Tab-separated table of C-alpha atoms in Angstrom:
chain	number	residue	atom	x	y	z
A	14	MET	CA	37.375	42.727	24.451
A	15	SER	CA	40.422	40.478	26.217
A	16	ALA	CA	40.309	38.414	29.171
A	17	PHE	CA	40.900	40.707	32.141
A	18	ASP	CA	43.320	39.095	34.980
A	19	PRO	CA	42.008	40.464	38.239
A	20	GLU	CA	45.430	39.518	39.592
A	21	SER	CA	47.262	42.170	37.136
A	22	ILE	CA	45.601	45.312	39.349
A	23	ASP	CA	46.025	46.507	42.640
A	24	VAL	CA	44.069	49.673	42.876
A	25	VAL	CA	39.895	50.144	41.742
A	26	ALA	CA	39.731	54.167	41.337
A	27	CYS	CA	35.907	55.312	40.875
A	28	ASP	CA	34.481	57.789	38.851
A	29	VAL	CA	31.638	59.799	41.491
A	30	PHE	CA	29.711	61.585	39.723
A	31	GLY	CA	26.505	59.333	38.081
A	32	THR	CA	28.939	56.645	38.074
A	33	THR	CA	28.891	55.843	41.988
A	34	VAL	CA	26.331	58.303	42.998
A	35	ASP	CA	23.364	59.531	41.391
A	36	TRP	CA	23.622	63.121	40.593
A	37	TYR	CA	20.352	64.013	38.222
A	38	SER	CA	17.721	62.901	41.396
A	39	GLY	CA	19.522	64.442	43.798
A	40	VAL	CA	19.931	67.872	41.773
A	41	ARG	CA	16.719	67.722	40.677
A	42	ASP	CA	14.801	67.402	43.935
A	43	THR	CA	17.040	69.935	45.598
A	44	ALA	CA	16.116	72.350	43.095
A	45	ALA	CA	12.870	71.238	43.750
A	46	GLU	CA	12.060	72.204	46.819
A	47	VAL	CA	14.617	75.242	46.937
A	48	PHE	CA	12.508	77.144	43.992
A	49	GLY	CA	8.689	75.769	45.278
A	50	PRO	CA	9.036	78.551	48.135
A	51	LEU	CA	10.309	80.915	45.882
A	52	GLY	CA	7.817	81.060	43.328
A	53	VAL	CA	10.662	80.090	39.939
A	54	ASP	CA	9.092	78.129	37.869
A	55	LEU	CA	12.021	76.439	35.760
A	56	ASP	CA	10.938	72.442	35.097
A	57	THR	CA	13.889	70.977	37.738
A	58	ALA	CA	14.659	68.075	36.465
A	59	THR	CA	15.797	70.313	32.198
A	60	PHE	CA	16.956	72.156	34.857
A	61	ALA	CA	19.321	69.338	36.720
A	62	ASP	CA	20.520	68.554	33.176
A	63	ASP	CA	21.160	71.467	31.762
A	64	TRP	CA	23.673	72.425	34.699
A	65	ARG	CA	25.249	69.761	34.581
A	66	ALA	CA	25.713	69.900	30.996
A	67	MET	CA	27.830	72.649	31.624
A	68	TYR	CA	30.709	71.576	33.599
A	69	LEU	CA	32.406	70.038	30.850
A	70	PRO	CA	32.453	73.529	28.743
A	71	ALA	CA	33.802	74.339	32.536
A	72	LEU	CA	36.494	71.903	32.880
A	73	GLU	CA	38.006	72.653	29.652
A	74	GLN	CA	38.375	77.062	30.682
A	75	VAL	CA	41.105	75.295	33.587
A	76	GLU	CA	42.618	72.232	31.224
A	77	SER	CA	43.087	74.518	28.391
A	78	GLY	CA	44.712	77.084	31.158
A	79	ALA	CA	42.361	79.969	29.840
A	80	ARG	CA	41.194	80.299	34.030
A	81	PRO	CA	44.241	79.707	36.829
A	82	PHE	CA	42.665	76.344	39.181
A	83	ALA	CA	39.292	76.658	40.657
A	84	ASN	CA	37.333	73.700	43.297
A	85	LEU	CA	34.446	72.801	41.476
A	86	ASP	CA	32.207	74.190	43.623
A	87	VAL	CA	33.420	77.825	42.254
A	88	LEU	CA	32.339	76.295	38.875
A	89	HIS	CA	28.593	74.725	39.596
A	90	ARG	CA	28.571	78.712	41.175
A	91	GLU	CA	29.391	80.357	38.389
A	92	SER	CA	27.433	78.135	35.957
A	93	LEU	CA	24.338	77.662	37.988
A	94	ASP	CA	24.698	81.876	37.786
A	95	ARG	CA	24.969	81.742	34.076
A	96	LEU	CA	22.203	79.597	33.998
A	97	LEU	CA	19.727	81.652	36.444
A	98	ASP	CA	19.951	84.662	34.511
A	99	GLY	CA	20.005	82.639	31.256
A	100	HIS	CA	16.503	81.628	32.221
A	101	GLY	CA	15.268	85.106	33.226
A	102	VAL	CA	14.609	84.145	37.280
A	103	ASP	CA	18.103	85.778	38.404
A	104	ARG	CA	16.408	88.328	41.213
A	105	LEU	CA	13.836	85.084	42.672
A	106	VAL	CA	16.853	83.693	43.842
A	107	GLY	CA	19.107	85.173	46.659
A	108	ASN	CA	22.882	84.093	47.237
A	109	ASP	CA	21.416	81.407	50.455
A	110	ALA	CA	18.829	79.289	47.805
A	111	ARG	CA	21.629	79.458	45.397
A	112	GLU	CA	24.307	78.255	47.603
A	113	ARG	CA	21.899	75.257	48.801
A	114	LEU	CA	21.926	74.332	44.900
A	115	VAL	CA	25.730	74.002	44.868
A	116	ARG	CA	25.842	72.567	47.997
A	117	ALA	CA	23.320	69.782	46.922
A	118	TRP	CA	26.565	67.949	45.386
A	119	HIS	CA	27.541	67.502	48.203
A	120	ARG	CA	24.716	65.282	49.200
A	121	LEU	CA	23.551	63.155	46.962
A	122	PRO	CA	21.820	59.800	46.341
A	123	ALA	CA	24.576	56.366	45.351
A	124	TRP	CA	23.487	54.027	43.235
A	125	PRO	CA	21.494	51.026	45.395
A	126	ASP	CA	24.340	48.658	44.350
A	127	ALA	CA	27.004	50.805	45.075
A	128	ALA	CA	27.709	49.822	49.074
A	129	GLU	CA	27.544	46.145	48.279
A	130	GLY	CA	29.356	46.425	45.357
A	131	LEU	CA	32.492	48.542	47.068
A	132	ALA	CA	32.876	46.623	50.027
A	133	ARG	CA	33.002	43.622	47.983
A	134	LEU	CA	35.496	45.500	46.047
A	135	ARG	CA	37.675	46.392	49.410
A	136	GLY	CA	38.112	42.820	50.293
A	137	ARG	CA	39.736	42.130	47.513
A	138	TYR	CA	41.610	45.980	46.631
A	139	VAL	CA	42.483	49.031	47.919
A	140	VAL	CA	39.050	51.295	46.498
A	141	ALA	CA	39.304	54.528	45.671
A	142	THR	CA	37.223	57.797	44.517
A	143	LEU	CA	38.881	60.228	41.901
A	144	SER	CA	36.767	62.491	41.151
A	145	ASN	CA	36.550	66.305	39.866
A	146	GLY	CA	35.349	67.062	43.007
A	147	GLY	CA	37.450	68.151	45.739
A	148	LEU	CA	38.392	66.455	48.559
A	149	ALA	CA	36.497	68.573	51.090
A	150	MET	CA	33.010	67.832	48.543
A	151	GLN	CA	33.536	64.281	48.013
A	152	THR	CA	34.211	63.580	51.890
A	153	ARG	CA	31.055	65.279	53.544
A	154	LEU	CA	29.085	63.445	49.870
A	155	MET	CA	30.937	59.792	51.279
A	156	LYS	CA	30.070	61.152	54.805
A	157	THR	CA	26.192	61.017	53.791
A	158	THR	CA	26.214	58.205	51.740
A	159	GLY	CA	28.630	55.964	53.972
A	160	LEU	CA	30.149	54.171	50.749
A	161	PRO	CA	32.736	52.290	52.430
A	162	PHE	CA	36.125	54.086	50.515
A	163	ASP	CA	39.783	53.627	51.731
A	164	CYS	CA	40.432	56.553	49.973
A	165	ILE	CA	39.520	59.262	48.788
A	166	LEU	CA	41.681	61.308	45.288
A	167	SER	CA	40.507	64.630	43.971
A	168	ALA	CA	40.998	66.532	41.323
A	169	ASP	CA	41.905	69.217	43.344
A	170	MET	CA	45.046	67.514	44.770
A	171	MET	CA	46.278	67.625	40.977
A	172	ARG	CA	45.336	71.485	40.727
A	173	THR	CA	43.776	69.868	37.117
A	174	TYR	CA	40.743	67.778	36.276
A	175	LYS	CA	40.063	64.683	34.591
A	176	PRO	CA	40.518	63.702	31.454
A	177	ALA	CA	43.632	65.822	31.568
A	178	LEU	CA	46.121	63.116	32.079
A	179	GLN	CA	48.234	64.504	34.949
A	180	THR	CA	45.127	64.024	37.183
A	181	TYR	CA	44.862	59.892	36.599
A	182	ARG	CA	48.892	59.962	36.887
A	183	GLY	CA	49.066	62.473	39.664
A	184	ALA	CA	46.980	59.855	41.986
A	185	ALA	CA	49.150	56.602	40.587
A	186	THR	CA	52.142	59.083	41.824
A	187	LEU	CA	49.834	59.473	45.507
A	188	LEU	CA	49.098	55.819	45.454
A	189	ASP	CA	52.523	55.015	44.740
A	190	MET	CA	51.291	52.660	41.961
A	191	ASP	CA	52.176	51.747	38.323
A	192	PRO	CA	49.118	53.355	36.580
A	193	ALA	CA	48.709	49.944	34.732
A	194	ARG	CA	47.985	48.503	37.897
A	195	ILE	CA	44.583	50.769	38.249
A	196	LEU	CA	41.483	50.169	37.157
A	197	MET	CA	39.558	53.115	36.494
A	198	VAL	CA	35.407	52.985	36.875
A	199	ALA	CA	33.209	55.241	34.659
A	200	ALA	CA	30.179	56.116	33.117
A	201	HIS	CA	31.877	58.363	30.994
A	202	GLY	CA	33.685	57.590	26.978
A	203	TRP	CA	36.070	61.100	27.934
A	204	ASP	CA	36.560	59.593	31.591
A	205	ILE	CA	37.685	55.976	30.478
A	206	ASP	CA	39.346	57.427	27.379
A	207	GLY	CA	41.249	59.601	29.696
A	208	ALA	CA	42.518	56.707	32.104
A	209	ARG	CA	43.110	55.066	28.991
A	210	GLY	CA	45.400	57.418	27.819
A	211	ALA	CA	47.280	57.799	31.037
A	212	GLY	CA	48.091	54.234	30.837
A	213	LEU	CA	45.166	52.754	33.391
A	214	ARG	CA	43.358	50.120	32.732
A	215	THR	CA	39.271	50.531	32.283
A	216	ALA	CA	36.091	49.562	33.214
A	217	PHE	CA	32.740	51.209	32.313
A	218	LEU	CA	30.239	51.115	34.263
A	219	GLU	CA	27.072	51.508	32.967
A	220	ARG	CA	24.002	53.939	34.443
A	221	PRO	CA	21.186	54.344	31.875
A	222	GLN	CA	19.731	56.971	33.804
A	223	GLU	CA	22.432	58.421	35.163
A	224	LYS	CA	21.051	62.044	32.416
A	225	GLY	CA	17.493	61.244	33.672
A	226	PRO	CA	15.063	60.338	30.834
A	227	HIS	CA	15.724	63.004	28.599
A	228	ARG	CA	19.376	62.771	27.769
A	229	ASN	CA	21.595	59.158	26.534
A	230	ALA	CA	24.181	58.153	28.863
A	231	ASP	CA	27.256	57.280	27.766
A	232	ARG	CA	27.554	53.777	26.591
A	233	ALA	CA	30.445	50.810	26.454
A	234	ASP	CA	29.969	50.228	23.148
A	235	ASP	CA	30.734	53.544	22.199
A	236	THR	CA	34.495	53.698	23.545
A	237	THR	CA	37.127	51.079	24.791
A	238	SER	CA	37.178	49.573	27.759
A	239	ASP	CA	38.987	46.964	29.331
A	240	LEU	CA	35.602	45.863	30.961
A	241	ALA	CA	32.193	46.513	30.799
A	242	VAL	CA	29.704	46.280	33.585
A	243	THR	CA	26.192	47.036	34.588
A	244	SER	CA	27.185	47.621	38.443
A	245	PHE	CA	29.279	47.840	40.964
A	246	ILE	CA	28.302	44.693	42.577
A	247	ASP	CA	28.372	43.053	38.457
A	248	LEU	CA	32.753	43.916	38.914
A	249	ALA	CA	33.056	42.907	42.181
A	250	GLN	CA	31.971	39.209	40.239
A	251	GLN	CA	33.836	39.548	37.408
A	252	LEU	CA	37.074	40.637	39.347
A	253	GLY	CA	35.810	37.396	41.290
A	254	CYS	CA	35.686	39.411	44.905
B	8	MET	CA	44.375	76.601	78.863
B	9	SER	CA	41.368	78.617	77.582
B	10	ALA	CA	37.621	77.012	77.561
B	11	PHE	CA	37.467	75.249	73.995
B	12	ASP	CA	34.066	75.471	72.804
B	13	PRO	CA	33.584	71.838	70.515
B	14	GLU	CA	31.208	73.994	67.680
B	15	SER	CA	34.357	76.085	66.958
B	16	ILE	CA	35.840	73.607	64.947
B	17	ASP	CA	34.703	71.140	61.756
B	18	VAL	CA	37.733	68.897	61.519
B	19	VAL	CA	39.723	66.977	63.420
B	20	ALA	CA	42.917	66.531	61.979
B	21	CYS	CA	45.270	63.633	63.229
B	22	ASP	CA	48.835	62.861	63.535
B	23	VAL	CA	49.287	59.659	62.507
B	24	PHE	CA	52.529	57.932	63.573
B	25	GLY	CA	52.746	57.859	67.310
B	26	THR	CA	49.485	59.868	68.110
B	27	THR	CA	47.072	57.087	66.115
B	28	VAL	CA	49.522	54.188	65.856
B	29	ASP	CA	51.768	52.422	67.635
B	30	TRP	CA	55.131	52.729	65.398
B	31	TYR	CA	57.760	51.486	68.694
B	32	SER	CA	56.622	48.287	69.224
B	33	GLY	CA	55.054	47.235	65.405
B	34	VAL	CA	58.997	48.275	64.096
B	35	ARG	CA	60.829	46.413	66.867
B	36	ASP	CA	58.407	43.614	66.315
B	37	THR	CA	58.494	43.195	62.641
B	38	ALA	CA	63.116	43.843	63.606
B	39	ALA	CA	62.846	40.620	65.350
B	40	GLU	CA	61.425	38.568	62.947
B	41	VAL	CA	63.569	40.275	59.932
B	42	PHE	CA	67.209	39.981	61.614
B	43	GLY	CA	66.589	36.749	63.736
B	44	PRO	CA	67.169	34.522	60.632
B	45	LEU	CA	69.238	36.509	59.358
B	46	GLY	CA	71.634	36.424	61.902
B	47	VAL	CA	71.832	40.413	62.941
B	48	ASP	CA	72.038	40.252	66.652
B	49	LEU	CA	71.165	44.427	67.347
B	50	ASP	CA	68.387	45.358	69.968
B	51	THR	CA	65.961	45.053	68.310
B	52	ALA	CA	63.936	48.198	70.762
B	53	THR	CA	66.956	50.402	70.437
B	54	PHE	CA	67.252	49.499	66.187
B	55	ALA	CA	63.712	51.376	66.095
B	56	ASP	CA	64.514	53.924	68.827
B	57	ASP	CA	67.560	54.752	66.191
B	58	TRP	CA	65.650	54.646	63.121
B	59	ARG	CA	62.655	56.684	64.336
B	60	ALA	CA	65.283	58.998	65.352
B	61	MET	CA	66.622	59.828	61.870
B	62	TYR	CA	63.032	61.140	61.202
B	63	LEU	CA	63.326	64.485	61.705
B	64	PRO	CA	66.536	65.038	60.474
B	65	ALA	CA	65.970	63.641	57.555
B	66	LEU	CA	62.494	65.723	56.886
B	67	GLU	CA	64.120	68.244	56.839
B	68	GLN	CA	66.468	68.301	54.776
B	69	VAL	CA	63.651	68.201	52.360
B	70	GLU	CA	61.986	70.921	54.181
B	71	SER	CA	65.206	73.272	53.446
B	72	GLY	CA	65.540	72.452	50.048
B	73	ALA	CA	68.655	70.596	50.532
B	74	ARG	CA	66.951	67.832	49.077
B	75	PRO	CA	64.046	67.468	46.636
B	76	PHE	CA	60.442	66.364	47.620
B	77	ALA	CA	61.023	62.341	48.315
B	78	ASN	CA	58.174	60.798	49.603
B	79	LEU	CA	58.503	58.850	53.518
B	80	ASP	CA	59.163	55.214	52.626
B	81	VAL	CA	62.209	56.332	50.458
B	82	LEU	CA	63.723	58.706	53.524
B	83	HIS	CA	63.169	55.240	55.695
B	84	ARG	CA	65.501	52.976	52.982
B	85	GLU	CA	68.116	55.855	53.294
B	86	SER	CA	68.025	55.954	57.105
B	87	LEU	CA	68.089	52.513	56.930
B	88	ASP	CA	70.704	51.679	55.046
B	89	ARG	CA	72.979	54.261	56.828
B	90	LEU	CA	72.062	52.629	59.670
B	91	LEU	CA	72.832	49.135	58.661
B	92	ASP	CA	76.171	50.220	57.045
B	93	GLY	CA	76.802	51.898	61.074
B	94	HIS	CA	76.431	49.065	63.230
B	95	GLY	CA	78.704	46.751	60.458
B	96	VAL	CA	75.546	44.179	59.487
B	97	ASP	CA	75.033	46.266	56.114
B	98	ARG	CA	76.149	42.469	54.360
B	99	LEU	CA	73.583	40.508	56.714
B	100	VAL	CA	70.713	42.607	55.401
B	101	GLY	CA	69.656	42.219	51.717
B	102	ASN	CA	67.296	44.039	49.445
B	103	ASP	CA	64.064	41.510	50.159
B	104	ALA	CA	65.287	42.315	54.245
B	105	ARG	CA	65.341	46.068	53.686
B	106	GLU	CA	61.706	46.757	51.877
B	107	ARG	CA	60.071	43.926	54.656
B	108	LEU	CA	61.390	46.563	57.301
B	109	VAL	CA	60.270	49.465	54.911
B	110	ARG	CA	57.223	48.418	54.476
B	111	ALA	CA	56.949	47.531	58.285
B	112	TRP	CA	56.125	51.416	58.743
B	113	HIS	CA	52.455	50.269	56.320
B	114	ARG	CA	51.396	47.511	58.882
B	115	LEU	CA	51.590	48.878	62.790
B	116	PRO	CA	48.656	48.555	65.824
B	117	ALA	CA	46.554	51.090	66.611
B	118	TRP	CA	46.397	52.181	69.880
B	119	PRO	CA	43.953	51.000	71.444
B	120	ASP	CA	41.677	54.058	71.728
B	121	ALA	CA	42.139	55.045	68.425
B	122	ALA	CA	39.045	53.145	67.043
B	123	GLU	CA	36.839	53.498	69.502
B	124	GLY	CA	37.523	57.076	70.378
B	125	LEU	CA	37.819	57.952	66.080
B	126	ALA	CA	34.423	56.532	65.736
B	127	ARG	CA	32.627	59.082	69.189
B	128	LEU	CA	34.765	61.568	67.099
B	129	ARG	CA	33.181	60.600	63.432
B	130	GLY	CA	29.656	61.673	64.800
B	131	ARG	CA	29.945	65.152	65.204
B	132	TYR	CA	33.440	65.938	62.846
B	133	VAL	CA	34.998	65.146	59.681
B	134	VAL	CA	37.888	62.723	61.148
B	135	ALA	CA	40.995	63.380	58.375
B	136	THR	CA	44.440	62.318	59.127
B	137	LEU	CA	47.342	64.426	58.284
B	138	SER	CA	50.717	62.581	58.547
B	139	ASN	CA	53.875	62.654	57.077
B	140	GLY	CA	53.008	59.894	55.522
B	141	GLY	CA	52.483	58.834	52.220
B	142	LEU	CA	49.180	58.359	50.995
B	143	ALA	CA	50.017	54.582	49.986
B	144	MET	CA	51.634	54.293	52.957
B	145	GLN	CA	48.714	55.569	55.015
B	146	THR	CA	45.941	54.096	52.992
B	147	ARG	CA	47.418	50.673	53.572
B	148	LEU	CA	47.888	51.841	57.174
B	149	MET	CA	44.296	52.339	58.010
B	150	LYS	CA	43.072	49.120	55.813
B	151	THR	CA	44.904	47.255	58.062
B	152	THR	CA	44.421	48.783	61.440
B	153	GLY	CA	40.530	49.291	59.970
B	154	LEU	CA	40.125	53.390	61.628
B	155	PRO	CA	37.363	54.777	61.248
B	156	PHE	CA	38.583	58.531	58.802
B	157	ASP	CA	36.601	59.852	56.863
B	158	CYS	CA	39.897	60.842	54.076
B	159	ILE	CA	43.577	60.605	54.657
B	160	LEU	CA	45.494	63.595	54.018
B	161	SER	CA	49.239	63.121	53.387
B	162	ALA	CA	52.526	65.266	53.071
B	163	ASP	CA	52.531	64.439	49.494
B	164	MET	CA	50.132	65.920	48.348
B	165	MET	CA	51.255	69.113	49.497
B	166	ARG	CA	54.542	67.765	48.694
B	167	THR	CA	56.926	69.631	51.969
B	168	TYR	CA	56.111	68.040	55.043
B	169	LYS	CA	55.159	69.291	58.794
B	170	PRO	CA	55.884	71.428	60.212
B	171	ALA	CA	56.075	73.534	57.674
B	172	LEU	CA	53.408	76.134	57.388
B	173	GLN	CA	52.296	74.966	54.346
B	174	THR	CA	52.084	71.376	54.725
B	175	TYR	CA	48.660	72.788	57.912
B	176	ARG	CA	48.012	75.324	54.962
B	177	GLY	CA	47.561	73.083	52.238
B	178	ALA	CA	45.522	70.410	53.863
B	179	ALA	CA	43.336	73.448	55.133
B	180	THR	CA	42.628	74.565	51.441
B	181	LEU	CA	41.945	70.661	50.566
B	182	LEU	CA	39.412	70.771	52.926
B	183	ASP	CA	38.099	73.956	51.799
B	184	MET	CA	37.977	74.780	55.571
B	185	ASP	CA	39.778	78.432	57.764
B	186	PRO	CA	42.975	76.812	59.813
B	187	ALA	CA	41.267	77.820	62.845
B	188	ARG	CA	38.396	75.370	62.316
B	189	ILE	CA	40.584	72.662	62.099
B	190	LEU	CA	41.902	71.093	65.313
B	191	MET	CA	45.062	68.971	65.010
B	192	VAL	CA	45.776	66.237	67.281
B	193	ALA	CA	49.652	65.602	67.524
B	194	ALA	CA	51.507	63.290	70.399
B	195	HIS	CA	55.064	65.857	69.545
B	196	GLY	CA	55.646	69.619	70.046
B	197	TRP	CA	57.369	70.084	67.202
B	198	ASP	CA	53.729	68.966	65.156
B	199	ILE	CA	51.077	71.446	67.807
B	200	ASP	CA	54.004	74.509	67.275
B	201	GLY	CA	53.526	74.131	63.512
B	202	ALA	CA	49.824	73.806	62.899
B	203	ARG	CA	49.494	76.008	65.349
B	204	GLY	CA	51.723	78.065	63.740
B	205	ALA	CA	49.822	78.092	60.779
B	206	GLY	CA	46.237	78.878	62.712
B	207	LEU	CA	44.903	75.588	63.229
B	208	ARG	CA	43.518	74.593	66.756
B	209	THR	CA	45.311	72.370	68.680
B	210	ALA	CA	44.988	69.341	70.880
B	211	PHE	CA	47.904	67.478	72.585
B	212	LEU	CA	47.907	63.743	72.985
B	213	GLU	CA	49.909	62.215	75.282
B	214	ARG	CA	51.386	59.115	74.601
B	215	PRO	CA	54.058	58.398	77.335
B	216	GLN	CA	55.018	55.124	75.971
B	217	GLU	CA	55.323	56.402	72.001
B	218	LYS	CA	59.344	56.003	71.711
B	219	GLY	CA	59.447	53.013	74.377
B	220	PRO	CA	60.882	52.783	77.233
B	221	HIS	CA	64.442	54.449	76.050
B	222	ARG	CA	63.580	57.995	75.803
B	223	ASN	CA	60.890	60.281	76.850
B	224	ALA	CA	57.923	60.806	75.074
B	225	ASP	CA	56.904	64.362	74.436
B	226	ARG	CA	54.525	66.326	76.610
B	227	ALA	CA	52.006	69.143	76.746
B	228	ASP	CA	53.484	71.195	79.299
B	229	ASP	CA	56.357	71.095	77.141
B	230	THR	CA	54.506	73.491	74.640
B	231	THR	CA	50.870	75.196	74.211
B	232	SER	CA	47.959	73.896	72.985
B	233	ASP	CA	43.963	75.110	73.213
B	234	LEU	CA	43.422	71.240	74.696
B	235	ALA	CA	45.467	68.383	76.596
B	236	VAL	CA	44.397	65.165	76.264
B	237	THR	CA	45.635	61.623	77.077
B	238	SER	CA	43.985	59.245	74.574
B	239	PHE	CA	41.168	60.032	71.980
B	240	ILE	CA	38.152	58.416	74.181
B	241	ASP	CA	39.502	61.735	75.736
B	242	LEU	CA	39.133	63.813	73.120
B	243	ALA	CA	35.567	63.243	72.702
B	244	GLN	CA	34.741	63.634	75.882
B	245	GLN	CA	36.070	66.649	76.083
B	246	LEU	CA	34.202	67.878	72.693
B	247	GLY	CA	31.299	66.286	74.079
B	248	CYS	CA	30.544	63.260	71.463
């Protein structure tokens, strides 16, 4: 890892799901609340895990052009329907319960270091989200978490998903910024790889618990990034904020 | 004006230049700082006025398809170059000074009621900007003013300008919201008319000093809006926030 000059960037762009907020706990807990009264006997941790595992293949359908752009709520609902059907609980879970599960992704807990780390980064940089979540979804999510972003950037502005190059390049165009002056922060190797390929600088933020206890989270060592950090506070420190 | 139900909307979308921030004082004052040392003898109040007057015709060039989309910084620079040339001071004002004038639009004072009014509105609604200013420009502007928006919506996301229908409709799509559940707040009749035409609800915010002492500001009586207010605090009060 080469020395990184904090002056070489103007914008810190943050992935959201897994990197900034804890989707695993949030989705698992909402699933427990929804399934309990309906008598749905599924392990909610495995359910959260399995639902998220359908995410990248769903994005790939859009990126490959196999289907037209649809926002993440639509993709979540489709994969949820398939998942419930696969578990044979299709008839137990009505439309309202499904909508509530889809909206669980709009109300997730922030990782404990996010508020302080982002606030410190904001003192020096423009701090944006850059997420595959839609603008509406992210806006509600940040309103409930209270996290202090300067602006929200969403895949639906570009009508394509990360890791497609155009998502990162489109964000740079909206930010009116050379991609090399944007630092992408993410807990996923595929996002770091996409950002690097689009000419952004990268910081891998390790979230060992991102996928819960059953799956291994991505690790910094498995990809190439300009920085490797363990929290937003660590990132702020490494950048001298 | 019919009775307006505060429950009938979820989003308050705010025009920025003139409605939320005071472009006139900001641009006039920067022009004074820039022109003084260069020996440019122009009345800076009239200069600010004349520059802004070139704004709607510049947008019209994009909306009509006469030229491809260019962001507001580019349009401001082009009209500035023409204006300086017209005053015969072309050779006195170098590139750095011109860049500084264009960036004046990124650092404007908020109207005194904006911070309190917007904070109150945010307690109940999603509060967004919806401006012809680009995302980068608005992000810097809101970072300096500290105004508390939930998200920033910009014409460059839609690659068209207000009052084109697609600007308002595109914003509604990104907000994942029926246009009728969005209240557009603006100090300009053309913006209110555009929003109403796109199916949004409207609040005319009167800013009698918007164009300084030399020109008349738009007035609520000259158009049709759901609400007429005198400040963001008045709007918050009328909506029970």
